[in-house]
Coordinates of C-alpha atoms in Angstrom, one line a residue:
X1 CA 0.0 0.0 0.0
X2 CA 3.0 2.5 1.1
X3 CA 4.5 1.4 -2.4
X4 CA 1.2 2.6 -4.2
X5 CA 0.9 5.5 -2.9
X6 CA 4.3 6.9 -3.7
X7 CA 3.0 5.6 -7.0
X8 CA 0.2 7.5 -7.1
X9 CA 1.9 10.7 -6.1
X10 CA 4.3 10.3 -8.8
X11 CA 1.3 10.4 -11.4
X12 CA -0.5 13.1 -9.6
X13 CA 2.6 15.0 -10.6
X14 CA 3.3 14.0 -14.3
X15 CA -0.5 14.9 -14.4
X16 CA -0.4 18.0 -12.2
X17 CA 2.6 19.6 -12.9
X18 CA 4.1 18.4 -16.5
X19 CA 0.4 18.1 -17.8
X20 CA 1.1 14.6 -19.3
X21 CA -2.2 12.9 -18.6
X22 CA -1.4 10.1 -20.7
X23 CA 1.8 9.1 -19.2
X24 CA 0.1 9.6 -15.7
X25 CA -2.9 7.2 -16.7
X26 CA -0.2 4.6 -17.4
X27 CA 1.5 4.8 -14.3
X28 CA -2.2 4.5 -12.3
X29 CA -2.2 1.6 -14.3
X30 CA 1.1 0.0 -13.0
X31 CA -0.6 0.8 -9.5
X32 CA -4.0 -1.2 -10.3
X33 CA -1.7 -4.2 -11.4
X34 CA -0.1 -4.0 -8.4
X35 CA -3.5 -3.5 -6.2
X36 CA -6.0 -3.1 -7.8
X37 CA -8.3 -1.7 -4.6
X38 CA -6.1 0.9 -4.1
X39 CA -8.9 3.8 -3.6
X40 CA -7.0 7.6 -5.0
X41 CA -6.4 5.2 -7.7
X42 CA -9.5 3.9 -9.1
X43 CA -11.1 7.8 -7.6
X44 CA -8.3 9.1 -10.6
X45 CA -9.1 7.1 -13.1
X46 CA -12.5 7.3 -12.8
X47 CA -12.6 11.1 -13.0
X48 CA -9.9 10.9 -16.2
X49 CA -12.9 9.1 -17.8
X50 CA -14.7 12.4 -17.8
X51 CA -12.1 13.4 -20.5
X52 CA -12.7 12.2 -23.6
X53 CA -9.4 12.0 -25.1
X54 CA -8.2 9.4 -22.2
X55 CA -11.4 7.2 -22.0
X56 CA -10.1 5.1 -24.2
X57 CA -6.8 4.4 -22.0
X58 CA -8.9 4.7 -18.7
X59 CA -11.5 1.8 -20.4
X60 CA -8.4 -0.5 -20.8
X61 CA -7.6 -0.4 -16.7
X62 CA -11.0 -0.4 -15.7
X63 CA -13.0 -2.7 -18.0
X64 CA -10.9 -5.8 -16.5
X65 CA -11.1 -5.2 -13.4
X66 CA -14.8 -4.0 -13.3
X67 CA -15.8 -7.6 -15.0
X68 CA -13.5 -9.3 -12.5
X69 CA -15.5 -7.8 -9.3
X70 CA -18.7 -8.1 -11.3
X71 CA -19.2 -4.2 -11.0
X72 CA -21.6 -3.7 -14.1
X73 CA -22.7 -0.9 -12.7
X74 CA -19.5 0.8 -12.9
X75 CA -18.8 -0.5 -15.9
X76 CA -22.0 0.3 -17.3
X77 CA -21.3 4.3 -16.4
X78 CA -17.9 3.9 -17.9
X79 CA -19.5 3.3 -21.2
X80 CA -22.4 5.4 -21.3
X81 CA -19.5 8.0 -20.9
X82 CA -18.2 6.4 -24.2
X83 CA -21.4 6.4 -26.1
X84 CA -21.3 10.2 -25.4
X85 CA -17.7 10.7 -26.6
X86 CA -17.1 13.7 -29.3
X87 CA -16.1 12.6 -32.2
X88 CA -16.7 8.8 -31.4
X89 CA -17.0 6.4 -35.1
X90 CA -20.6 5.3 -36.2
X91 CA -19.0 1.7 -35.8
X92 CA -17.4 1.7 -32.6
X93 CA -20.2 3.5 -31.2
X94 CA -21.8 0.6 -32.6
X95 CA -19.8 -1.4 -30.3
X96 CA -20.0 0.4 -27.3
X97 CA -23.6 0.3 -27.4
X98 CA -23.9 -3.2 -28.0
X99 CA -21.7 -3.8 -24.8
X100 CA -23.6 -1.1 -22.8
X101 CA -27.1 -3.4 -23.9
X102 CA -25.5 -6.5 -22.8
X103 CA -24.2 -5.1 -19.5
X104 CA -27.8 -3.6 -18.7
X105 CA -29.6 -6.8 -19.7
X106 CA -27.3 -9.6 -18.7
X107 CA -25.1 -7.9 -16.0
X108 CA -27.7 -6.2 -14.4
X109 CA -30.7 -7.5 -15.2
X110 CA -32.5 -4.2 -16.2
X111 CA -34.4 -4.5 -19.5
X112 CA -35.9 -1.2 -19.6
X113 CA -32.3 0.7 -19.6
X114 CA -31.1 -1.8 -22.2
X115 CA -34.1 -1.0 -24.6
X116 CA -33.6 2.7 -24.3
X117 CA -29.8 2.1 -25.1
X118 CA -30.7 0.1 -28.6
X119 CA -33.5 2.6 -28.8
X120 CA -31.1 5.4 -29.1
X121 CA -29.4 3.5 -31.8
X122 CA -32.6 2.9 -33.5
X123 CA -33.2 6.8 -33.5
X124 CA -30.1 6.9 -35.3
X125 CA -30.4 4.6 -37.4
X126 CA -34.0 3.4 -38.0
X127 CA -32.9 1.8 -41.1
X128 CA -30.7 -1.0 -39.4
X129 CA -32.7 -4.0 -38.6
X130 CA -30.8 -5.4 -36.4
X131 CA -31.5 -2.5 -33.4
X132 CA -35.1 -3.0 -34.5
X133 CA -34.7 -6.7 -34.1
X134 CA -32.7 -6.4 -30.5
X135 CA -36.4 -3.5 -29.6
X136 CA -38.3 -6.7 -30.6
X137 CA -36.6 -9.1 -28.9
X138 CA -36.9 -7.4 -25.3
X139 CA -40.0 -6.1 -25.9
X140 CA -40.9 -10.2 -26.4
X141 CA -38.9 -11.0 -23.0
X142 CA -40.9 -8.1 -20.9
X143 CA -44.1 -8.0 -22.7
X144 CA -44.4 -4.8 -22.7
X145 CA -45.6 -3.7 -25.7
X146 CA -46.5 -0.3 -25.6
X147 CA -43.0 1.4 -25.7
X148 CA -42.2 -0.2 -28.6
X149 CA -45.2 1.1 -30.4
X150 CA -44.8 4.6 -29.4
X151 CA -40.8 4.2 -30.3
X152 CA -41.6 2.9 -33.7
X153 CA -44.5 5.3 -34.2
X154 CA -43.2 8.6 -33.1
X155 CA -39.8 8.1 -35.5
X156 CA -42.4 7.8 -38.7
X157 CA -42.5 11.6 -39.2
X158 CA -38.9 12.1 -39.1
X159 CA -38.5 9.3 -42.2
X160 CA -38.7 10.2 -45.5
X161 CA -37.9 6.4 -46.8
X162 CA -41.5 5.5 -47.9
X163 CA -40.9 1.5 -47.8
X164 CA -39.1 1.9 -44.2
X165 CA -42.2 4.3 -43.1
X166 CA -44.3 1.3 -44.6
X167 CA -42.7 -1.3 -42.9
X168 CA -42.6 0.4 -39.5
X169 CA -46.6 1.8 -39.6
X170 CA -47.2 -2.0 -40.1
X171 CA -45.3 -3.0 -37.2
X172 CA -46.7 -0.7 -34.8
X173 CA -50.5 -1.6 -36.6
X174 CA -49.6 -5.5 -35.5
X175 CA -48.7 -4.8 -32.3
X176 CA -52.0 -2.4 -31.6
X177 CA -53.8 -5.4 -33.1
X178 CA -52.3 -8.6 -31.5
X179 CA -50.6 -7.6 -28.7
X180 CA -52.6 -4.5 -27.4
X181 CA -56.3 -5.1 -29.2
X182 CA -56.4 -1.8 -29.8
X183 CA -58.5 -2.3 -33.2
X184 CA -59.2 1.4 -33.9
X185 CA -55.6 2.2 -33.3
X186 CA -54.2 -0.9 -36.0
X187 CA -56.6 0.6 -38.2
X188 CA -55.3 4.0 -38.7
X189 CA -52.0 2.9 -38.5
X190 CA -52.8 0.3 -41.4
X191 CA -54.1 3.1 -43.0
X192 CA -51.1 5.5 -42.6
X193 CA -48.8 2.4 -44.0
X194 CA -51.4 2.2 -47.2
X195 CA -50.6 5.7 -47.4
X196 CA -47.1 4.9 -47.7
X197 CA -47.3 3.2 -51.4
X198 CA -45.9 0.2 -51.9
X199 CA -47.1 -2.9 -51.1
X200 CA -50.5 -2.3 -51.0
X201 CA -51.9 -6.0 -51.2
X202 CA -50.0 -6.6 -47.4
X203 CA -52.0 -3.3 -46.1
X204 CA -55.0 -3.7 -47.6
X205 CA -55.1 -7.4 -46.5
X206 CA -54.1 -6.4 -42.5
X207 CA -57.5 -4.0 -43.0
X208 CA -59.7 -6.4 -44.1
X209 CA -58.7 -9.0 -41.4
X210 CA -59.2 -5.7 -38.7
X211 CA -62.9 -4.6 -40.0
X212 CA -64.0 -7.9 -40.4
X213 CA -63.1 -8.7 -36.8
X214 CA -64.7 -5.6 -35.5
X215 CA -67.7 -5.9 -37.4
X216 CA -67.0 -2.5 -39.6
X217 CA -68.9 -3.8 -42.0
X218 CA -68.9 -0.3 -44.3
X219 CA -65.5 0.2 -44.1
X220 CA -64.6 -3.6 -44.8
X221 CA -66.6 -3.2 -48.2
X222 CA -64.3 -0.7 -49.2
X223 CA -61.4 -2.8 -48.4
X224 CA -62.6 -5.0 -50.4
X225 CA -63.2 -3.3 -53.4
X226 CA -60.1 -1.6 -53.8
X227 CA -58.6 -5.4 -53.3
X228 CA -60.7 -6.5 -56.3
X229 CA -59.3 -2.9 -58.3
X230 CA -56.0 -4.8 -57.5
X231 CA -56.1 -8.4 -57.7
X232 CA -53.7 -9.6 -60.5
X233 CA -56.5 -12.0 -61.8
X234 CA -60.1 -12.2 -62.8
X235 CA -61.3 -14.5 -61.0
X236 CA -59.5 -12.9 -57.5
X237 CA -60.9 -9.5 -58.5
X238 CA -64.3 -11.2 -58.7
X239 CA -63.8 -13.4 -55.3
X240 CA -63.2 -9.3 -53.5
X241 CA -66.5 -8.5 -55.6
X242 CA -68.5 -11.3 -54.5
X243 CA -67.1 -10.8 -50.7
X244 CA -67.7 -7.4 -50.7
X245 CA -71.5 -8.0 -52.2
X246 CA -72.0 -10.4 -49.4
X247 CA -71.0 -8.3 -46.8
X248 CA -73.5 -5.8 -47.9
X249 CA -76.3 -7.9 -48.2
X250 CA -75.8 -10.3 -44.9
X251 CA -74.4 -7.7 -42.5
X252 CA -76.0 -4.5 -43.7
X253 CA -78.8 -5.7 -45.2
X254 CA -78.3 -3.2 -48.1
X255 CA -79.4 -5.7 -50.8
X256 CA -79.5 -2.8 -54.1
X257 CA -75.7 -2.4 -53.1
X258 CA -75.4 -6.4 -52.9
X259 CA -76.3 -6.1 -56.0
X260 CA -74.0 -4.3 -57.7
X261 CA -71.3 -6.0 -56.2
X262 CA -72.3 -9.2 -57.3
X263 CA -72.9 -8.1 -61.2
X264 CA -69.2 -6.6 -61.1
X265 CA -68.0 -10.5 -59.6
X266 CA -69.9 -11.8 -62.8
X267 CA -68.8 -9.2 -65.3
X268 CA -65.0 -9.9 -63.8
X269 CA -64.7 -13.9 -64.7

């Protein structure tokens, strides 16, 4: 201990007084080697990690010996400070983040802080399916749904990648419909992916299946007419027609619109 602190003053004064915080952070390394509790030591190093330029040398001391003592939550802050690093790479931010999920999750067991840490990526990135995949995954493990949704659903206006806002309005419409049974809610958000272009067999198809379980019989008729404008053959167009003519005759007993539904099937095949 005597021997470490001698150390220590040593580095305080390449630090201090010849301003060579590099050189200093090496020697506090020496020391943790040496003994690794020693208390100004680790105290140093963890207020060098505040400076950006030496996290990266302060991560190498630290990192070992936090995993050794099981301190995640240490280790955790250390790289939350890294994630917030000036002039940090896309990739190795990557990385960090993917270590900081892990440690949160695994190490210590807190789902919620390991969502919002791939959710930040996601914001970033809302391209990259794997964060959305690692969002889906936890949201799986806690069932707990609704974060996701609003995650997914507030990032749509800042998107201007049609097929991503597509794909994304569709997600959020599943989980308001199997996950939440928030019917109303999957409908408008079906509605907002329809509005996206694209694949609009997949959106129209998600509608149909929501009216028809919610009984909106008027709006499911016009589901399933613009399925029949779309169908790639005859006798599909006139399957939407005949559907859509049954729906108006059984459920809303409009039998003049029946009708009309029925000769459009028979003019169709």
């Amino acid at each position: 201990s005597a021997r470490a602190d001698l150390m220590f003053r040593a580095a305080q004064v390449i630090a201090n007084e010849e301003g060579d915080t590099q050189r200093a952070i090496e020697r506090l390394g020496v020391i943790v080697g040496l003994l690794p509790t020693h208390g100004p030591t680790l105290a140093a190093l963890a207020a060098s990690s505040d400076d950006g330029e030496a996290l990266n040398a302060v991560t190498r001391i630290l990192e070992p010996l936090y995993r050794s003592s099981q301190n995640f939550a240490e280790l955790a802050a250390l790289y939350e400070k890294r994630l917030r690093a000036d002039a940090i790479d896309p990739e190795q931010k990557r990385s960090d983040a993917g270590v900081l999920a892990r440690l949160y999750e695994v190490g210590l067991g807190d789902l919620g802080r390991a969502f919002d840490v791939w959710g930040r990526l996601f914001d970033e990135e809302p391209e990259n399916t794997s964060f959305q995949a690692e969002l889906e995954r936890i949201t799986d493990v806690r069932g707990d749904f609704v974060p996701l949704a609003e995650r997914y659903g507030e990032k749509l206006a800042d998107i201007v990648d049609t097929d991503l806002a597509r794909v994304l309005a569709s997600k959020v419409a599943l989980i308001y419909e199997d996950a939440l049974g928030n019917f109303e809610a999957a409908a408008s958000m079906y509605q907002k992916a329809l509005e996206y272009g694209g694949n609009e067999g997949e959106s129209l198809a998600a509608l149909e299946r929501v009216y028809e379980r919610t009984g909106n019989w008027a709006a499911l008729c016009e589901v399933l007419a613009k399925e029949a404008e779309i169908a790639p053959s005859p006798e599909e167009q006139a399957d939407y027609s005949f559907r859509a003519g049954d729906v108006r005759e059984r459920h809303m007993g409009d039998v003049q619109a029946a009708v009309v539904f029925y000769r459009e099937a028979l003019e169709r095949v």
